[in-house]
JSON list of C-alpha atoms in Angstrom, two decimals:
[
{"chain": "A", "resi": 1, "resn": "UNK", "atom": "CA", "xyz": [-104.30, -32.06, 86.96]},
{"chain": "A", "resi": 2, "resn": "UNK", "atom": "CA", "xyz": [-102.96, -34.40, 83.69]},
{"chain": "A", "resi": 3, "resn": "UNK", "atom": "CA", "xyz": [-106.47, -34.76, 83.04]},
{"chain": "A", "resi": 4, "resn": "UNK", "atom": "CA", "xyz": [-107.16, -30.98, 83.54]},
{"chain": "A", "resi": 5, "resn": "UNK", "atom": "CA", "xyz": [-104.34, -30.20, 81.51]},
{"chain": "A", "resi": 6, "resn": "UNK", "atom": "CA", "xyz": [-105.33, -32.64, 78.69]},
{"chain": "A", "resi": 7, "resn": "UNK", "atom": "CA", "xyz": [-108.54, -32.33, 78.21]},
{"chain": "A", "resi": 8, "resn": "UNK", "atom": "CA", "xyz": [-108.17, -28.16, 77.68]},
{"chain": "A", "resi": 9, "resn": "UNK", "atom": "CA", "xyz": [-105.62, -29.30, 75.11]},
{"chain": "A", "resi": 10, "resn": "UNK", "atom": "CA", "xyz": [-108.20, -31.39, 73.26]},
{"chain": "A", "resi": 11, "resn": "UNK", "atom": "CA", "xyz": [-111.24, -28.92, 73.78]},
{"chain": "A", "resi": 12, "resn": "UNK", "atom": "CA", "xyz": [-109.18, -26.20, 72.50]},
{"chain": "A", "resi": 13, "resn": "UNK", "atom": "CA", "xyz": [-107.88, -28.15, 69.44]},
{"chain": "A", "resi": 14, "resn": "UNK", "atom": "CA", "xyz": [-111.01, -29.17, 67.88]},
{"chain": "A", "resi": 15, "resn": "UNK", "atom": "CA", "xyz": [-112.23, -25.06, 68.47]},
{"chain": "A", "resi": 16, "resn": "UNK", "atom": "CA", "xyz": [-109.09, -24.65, 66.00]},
{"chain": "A", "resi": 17, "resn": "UNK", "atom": "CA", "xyz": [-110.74, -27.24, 63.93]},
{"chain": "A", "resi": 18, "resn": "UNK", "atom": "CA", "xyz": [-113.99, -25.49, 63.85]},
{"chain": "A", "resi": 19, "resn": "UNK", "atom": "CA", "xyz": [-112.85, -21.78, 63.30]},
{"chain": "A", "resi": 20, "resn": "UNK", "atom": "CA", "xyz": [-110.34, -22.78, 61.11]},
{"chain": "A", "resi": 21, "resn": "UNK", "atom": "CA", "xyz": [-108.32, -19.12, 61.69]},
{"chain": "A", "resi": 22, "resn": "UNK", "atom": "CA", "xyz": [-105.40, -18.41, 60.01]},
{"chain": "A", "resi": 23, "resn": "UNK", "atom": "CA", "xyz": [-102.12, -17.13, 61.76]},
{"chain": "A", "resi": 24, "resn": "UNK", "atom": "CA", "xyz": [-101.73, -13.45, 61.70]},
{"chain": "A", "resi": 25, "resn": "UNK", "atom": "CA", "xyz": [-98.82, -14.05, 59.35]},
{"chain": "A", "resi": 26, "resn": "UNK", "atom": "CA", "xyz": [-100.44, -15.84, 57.05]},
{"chain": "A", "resi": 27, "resn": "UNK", "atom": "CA", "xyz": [-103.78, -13.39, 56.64]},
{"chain": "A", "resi": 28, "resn": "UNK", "atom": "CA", "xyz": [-102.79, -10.73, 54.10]},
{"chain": "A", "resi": 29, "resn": "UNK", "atom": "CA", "xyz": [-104.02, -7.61, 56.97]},
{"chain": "A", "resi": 30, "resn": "UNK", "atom": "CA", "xyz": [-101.22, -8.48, 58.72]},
{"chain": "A", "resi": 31, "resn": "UNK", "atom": "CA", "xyz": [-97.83, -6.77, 57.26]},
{"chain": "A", "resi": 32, "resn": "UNK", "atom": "CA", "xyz": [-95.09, -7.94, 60.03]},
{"chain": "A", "resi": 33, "resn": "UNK", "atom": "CA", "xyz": [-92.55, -10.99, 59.88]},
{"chain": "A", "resi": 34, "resn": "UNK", "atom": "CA", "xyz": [-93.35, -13.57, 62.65]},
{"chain": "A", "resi": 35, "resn": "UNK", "atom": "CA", "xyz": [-90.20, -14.25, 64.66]},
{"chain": "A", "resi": 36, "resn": "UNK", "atom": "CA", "xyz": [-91.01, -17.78, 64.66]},
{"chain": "A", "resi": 37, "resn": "UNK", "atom": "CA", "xyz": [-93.16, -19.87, 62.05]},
{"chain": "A", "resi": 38, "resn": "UNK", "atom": "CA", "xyz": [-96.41, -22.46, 63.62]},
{"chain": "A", "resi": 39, "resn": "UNK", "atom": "CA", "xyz": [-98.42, -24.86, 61.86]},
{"chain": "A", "resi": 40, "resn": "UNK", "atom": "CA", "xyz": [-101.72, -25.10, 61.94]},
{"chain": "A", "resi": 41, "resn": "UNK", "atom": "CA", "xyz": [-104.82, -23.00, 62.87]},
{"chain": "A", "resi": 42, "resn": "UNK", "atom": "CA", "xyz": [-104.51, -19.76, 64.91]},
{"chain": "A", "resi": 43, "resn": "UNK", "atom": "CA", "xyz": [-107.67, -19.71, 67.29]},
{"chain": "A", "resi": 44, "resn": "UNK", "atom": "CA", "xyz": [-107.32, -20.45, 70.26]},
{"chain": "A", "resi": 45, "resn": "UNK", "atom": "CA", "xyz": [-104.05, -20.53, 71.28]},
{"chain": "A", "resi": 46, "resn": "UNK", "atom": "CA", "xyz": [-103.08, -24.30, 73.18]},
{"chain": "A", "resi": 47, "resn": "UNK", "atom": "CA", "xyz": [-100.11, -22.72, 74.99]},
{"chain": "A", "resi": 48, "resn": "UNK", "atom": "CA", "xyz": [-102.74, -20.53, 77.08]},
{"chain": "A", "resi": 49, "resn": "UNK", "atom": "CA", "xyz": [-105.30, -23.09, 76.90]},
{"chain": "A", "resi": 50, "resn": "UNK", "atom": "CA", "xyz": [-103.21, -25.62, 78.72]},
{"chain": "A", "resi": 51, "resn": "UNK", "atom": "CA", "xyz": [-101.37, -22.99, 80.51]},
{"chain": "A", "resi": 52, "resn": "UNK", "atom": "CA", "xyz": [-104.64, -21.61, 82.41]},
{"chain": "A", "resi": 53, "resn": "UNK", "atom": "CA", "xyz": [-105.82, -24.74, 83.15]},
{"chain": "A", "resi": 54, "resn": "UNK", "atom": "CA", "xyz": [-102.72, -24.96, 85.42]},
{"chain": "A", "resi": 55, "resn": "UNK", "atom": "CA", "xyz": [-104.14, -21.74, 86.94]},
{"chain": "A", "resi": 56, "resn": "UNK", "atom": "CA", "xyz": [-106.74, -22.84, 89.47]},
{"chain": "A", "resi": 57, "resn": "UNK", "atom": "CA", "xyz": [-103.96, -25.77, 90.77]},
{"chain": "A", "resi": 58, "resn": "UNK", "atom": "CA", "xyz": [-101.32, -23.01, 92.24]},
{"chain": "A", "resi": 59, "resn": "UNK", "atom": "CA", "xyz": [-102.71, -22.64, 95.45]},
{"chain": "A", "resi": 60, "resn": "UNK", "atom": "CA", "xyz": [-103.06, -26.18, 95.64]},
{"chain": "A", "resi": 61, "resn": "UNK", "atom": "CA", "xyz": [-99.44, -26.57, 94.53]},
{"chain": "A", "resi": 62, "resn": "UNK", "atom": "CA", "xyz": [-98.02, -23.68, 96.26]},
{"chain": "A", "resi": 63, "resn": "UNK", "atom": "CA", "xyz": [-99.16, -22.80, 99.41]},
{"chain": "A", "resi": 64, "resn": "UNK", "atom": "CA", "xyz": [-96.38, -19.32, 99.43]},
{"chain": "A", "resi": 65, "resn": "UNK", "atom": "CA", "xyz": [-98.09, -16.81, 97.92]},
{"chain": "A", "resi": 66, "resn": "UNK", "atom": "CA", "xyz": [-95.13, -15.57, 96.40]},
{"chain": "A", "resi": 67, "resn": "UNK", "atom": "CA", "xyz": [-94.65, -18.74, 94.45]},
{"chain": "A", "resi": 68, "resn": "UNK", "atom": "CA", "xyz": [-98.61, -18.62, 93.51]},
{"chain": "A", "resi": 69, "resn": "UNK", "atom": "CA", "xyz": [-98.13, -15.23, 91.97]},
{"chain": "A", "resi": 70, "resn": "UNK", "atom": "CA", "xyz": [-94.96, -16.32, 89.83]},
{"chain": "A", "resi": 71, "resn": "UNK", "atom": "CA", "xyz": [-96.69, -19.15, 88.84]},
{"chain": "A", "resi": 72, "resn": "UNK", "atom": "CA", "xyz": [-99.63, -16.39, 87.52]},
{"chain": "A", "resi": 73, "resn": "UNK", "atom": "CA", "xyz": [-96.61, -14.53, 86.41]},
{"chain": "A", "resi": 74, "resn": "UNK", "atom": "CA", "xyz": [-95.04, -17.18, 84.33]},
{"chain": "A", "resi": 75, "resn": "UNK", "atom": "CA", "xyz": [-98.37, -18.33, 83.00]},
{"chain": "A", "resi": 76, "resn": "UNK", "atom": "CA", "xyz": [-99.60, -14.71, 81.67]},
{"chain": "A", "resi": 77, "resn": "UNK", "atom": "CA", "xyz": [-95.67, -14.19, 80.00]},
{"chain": "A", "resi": 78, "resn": "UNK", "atom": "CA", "xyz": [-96.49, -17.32, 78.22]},
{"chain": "A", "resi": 79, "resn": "UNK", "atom": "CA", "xyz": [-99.60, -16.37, 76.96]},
{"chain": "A", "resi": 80, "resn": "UNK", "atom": "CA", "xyz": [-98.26, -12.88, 75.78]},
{"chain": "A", "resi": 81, "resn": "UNK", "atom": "CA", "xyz": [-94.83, -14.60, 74.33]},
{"chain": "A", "resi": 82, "resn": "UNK", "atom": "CA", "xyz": [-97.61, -16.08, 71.86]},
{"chain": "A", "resi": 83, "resn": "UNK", "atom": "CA", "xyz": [-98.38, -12.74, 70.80]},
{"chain": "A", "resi": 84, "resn": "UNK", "atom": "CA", "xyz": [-95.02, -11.69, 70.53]},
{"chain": "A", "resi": 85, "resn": "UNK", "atom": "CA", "xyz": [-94.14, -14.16, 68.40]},
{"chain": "A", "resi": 86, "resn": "UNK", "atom": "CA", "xyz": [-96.71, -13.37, 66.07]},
{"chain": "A", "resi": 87, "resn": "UNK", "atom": "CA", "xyz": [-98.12, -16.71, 65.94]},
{"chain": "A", "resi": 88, "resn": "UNK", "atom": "CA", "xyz": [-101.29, -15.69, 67.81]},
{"chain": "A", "resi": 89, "resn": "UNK", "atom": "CA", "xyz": [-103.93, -13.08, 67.64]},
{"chain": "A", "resi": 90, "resn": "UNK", "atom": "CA", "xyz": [-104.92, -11.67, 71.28]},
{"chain": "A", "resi": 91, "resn": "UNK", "atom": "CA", "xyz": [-108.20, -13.13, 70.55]},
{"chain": "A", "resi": 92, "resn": "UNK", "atom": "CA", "xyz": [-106.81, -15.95, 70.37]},
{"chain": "A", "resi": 93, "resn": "UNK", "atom": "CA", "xyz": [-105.40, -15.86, 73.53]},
{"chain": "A", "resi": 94, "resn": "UNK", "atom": "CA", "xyz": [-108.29, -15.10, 75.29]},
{"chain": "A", "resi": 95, "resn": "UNK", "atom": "CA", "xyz": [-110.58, -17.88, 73.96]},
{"chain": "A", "resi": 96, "resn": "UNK", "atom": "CA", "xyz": [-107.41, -20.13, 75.35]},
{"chain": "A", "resi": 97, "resn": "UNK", "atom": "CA", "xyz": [-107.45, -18.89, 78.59]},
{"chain": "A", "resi": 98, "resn": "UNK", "atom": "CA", "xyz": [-111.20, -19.45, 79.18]},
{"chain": "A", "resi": 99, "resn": "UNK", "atom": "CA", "xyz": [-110.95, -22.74, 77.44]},
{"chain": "A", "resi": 100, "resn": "UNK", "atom": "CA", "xyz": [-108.37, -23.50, 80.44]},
{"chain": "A", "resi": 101, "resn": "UNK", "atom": "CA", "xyz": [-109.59, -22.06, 82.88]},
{"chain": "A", "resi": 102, "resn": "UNK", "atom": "CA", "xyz": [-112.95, -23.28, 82.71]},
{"chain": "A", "resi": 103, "resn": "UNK", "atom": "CA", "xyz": [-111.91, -26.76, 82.16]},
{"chain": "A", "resi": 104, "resn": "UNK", "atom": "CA", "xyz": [-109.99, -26.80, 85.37]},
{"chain": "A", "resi": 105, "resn": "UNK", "atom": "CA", "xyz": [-113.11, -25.37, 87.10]},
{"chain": "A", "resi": 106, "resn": "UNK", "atom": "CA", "xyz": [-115.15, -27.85, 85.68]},
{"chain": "A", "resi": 107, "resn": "UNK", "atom": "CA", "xyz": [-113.09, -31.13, 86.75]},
{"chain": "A", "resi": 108, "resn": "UNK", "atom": "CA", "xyz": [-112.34, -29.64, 90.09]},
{"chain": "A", "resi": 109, "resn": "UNK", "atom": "CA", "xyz": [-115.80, -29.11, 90.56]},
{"chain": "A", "resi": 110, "resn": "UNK", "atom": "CA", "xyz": [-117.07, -32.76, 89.65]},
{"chain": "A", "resi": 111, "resn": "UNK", "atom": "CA", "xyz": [-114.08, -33.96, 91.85]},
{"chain": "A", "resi": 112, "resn": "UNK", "atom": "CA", "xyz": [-115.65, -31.82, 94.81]},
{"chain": "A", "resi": 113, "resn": "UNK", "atom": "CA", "xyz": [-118.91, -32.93, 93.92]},
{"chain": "A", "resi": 114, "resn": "UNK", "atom": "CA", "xyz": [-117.91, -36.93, 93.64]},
{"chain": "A", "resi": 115, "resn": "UNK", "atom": "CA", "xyz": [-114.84, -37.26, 95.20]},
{"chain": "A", "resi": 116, "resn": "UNK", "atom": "CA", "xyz": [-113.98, -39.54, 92.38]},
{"chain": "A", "resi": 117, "resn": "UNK", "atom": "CA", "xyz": [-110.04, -38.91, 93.10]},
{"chain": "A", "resi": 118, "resn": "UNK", "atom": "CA", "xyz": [-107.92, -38.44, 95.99]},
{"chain": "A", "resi": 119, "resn": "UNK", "atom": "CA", "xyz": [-104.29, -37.50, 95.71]},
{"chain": "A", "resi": 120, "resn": "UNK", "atom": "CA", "xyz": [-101.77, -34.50, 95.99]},
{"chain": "A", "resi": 121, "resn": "UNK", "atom": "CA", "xyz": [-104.19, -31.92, 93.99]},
{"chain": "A", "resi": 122, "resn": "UNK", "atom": "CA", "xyz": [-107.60, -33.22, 95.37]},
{"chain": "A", "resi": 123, "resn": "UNK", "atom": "CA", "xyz": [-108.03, -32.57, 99.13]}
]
């Protein structure tokens, strides 16, 4: 899961690198005052990014349904609190959560493939 976690954080900073996208309160289209100020590039957001890569782990992590979904709950409010903020465009959200999400699918899937790890999140 660390390396889940990390590696979404690193694919998803050197996207900002690439698109290079300002924060919504810095582009001149934009005429509201962010609540809170970030540095940096906008797209895509690493909060989400790192936040749906925990996605695929809740079942593993909670086997109560009820905690899975406020996991997803707490996850998605998050994401949107990035939005809120005005630090993020939804965009920018979006690329984060498939950044996550589909670098947790991708190491859980070479762990099924070659069992390369055994331990609390890799039955």
């Amino acid at each position: 899961m660390a390396v889940t976690g990390a590696s979404a954080l690193e694919i998803s900073y050197l996207a900002k690198v690439i698109f290079q996208t300002p924060r919504p309160y810095a582009a001149a289209i934009v005429a509201t005052i962010p609540l809170t100020q970030a540095s940096g590039y906008s797209m895509p957001s690493l909060h989400t990014a790192f936040c749906f890569s925990l996605w695929p782990f809740l079942p593993r992590i909670f086997p109560n349904k009820k905690l899975q979904i406020l996991g997803k709950v707490i996850i998605i409010t998050i994401a949107l609190s990035r939005l809120y903020l005005g630090v993020h465009y939804l965009s920018d959200l979006v690329a984060g959560g498939i950044i996550g999400y589909a670098v947790a699918r991708f190491w859980i899937y070479l762990q099924e493939q070659h069992k390369f790890s055994t331990g609390l999140f890799f039955t």
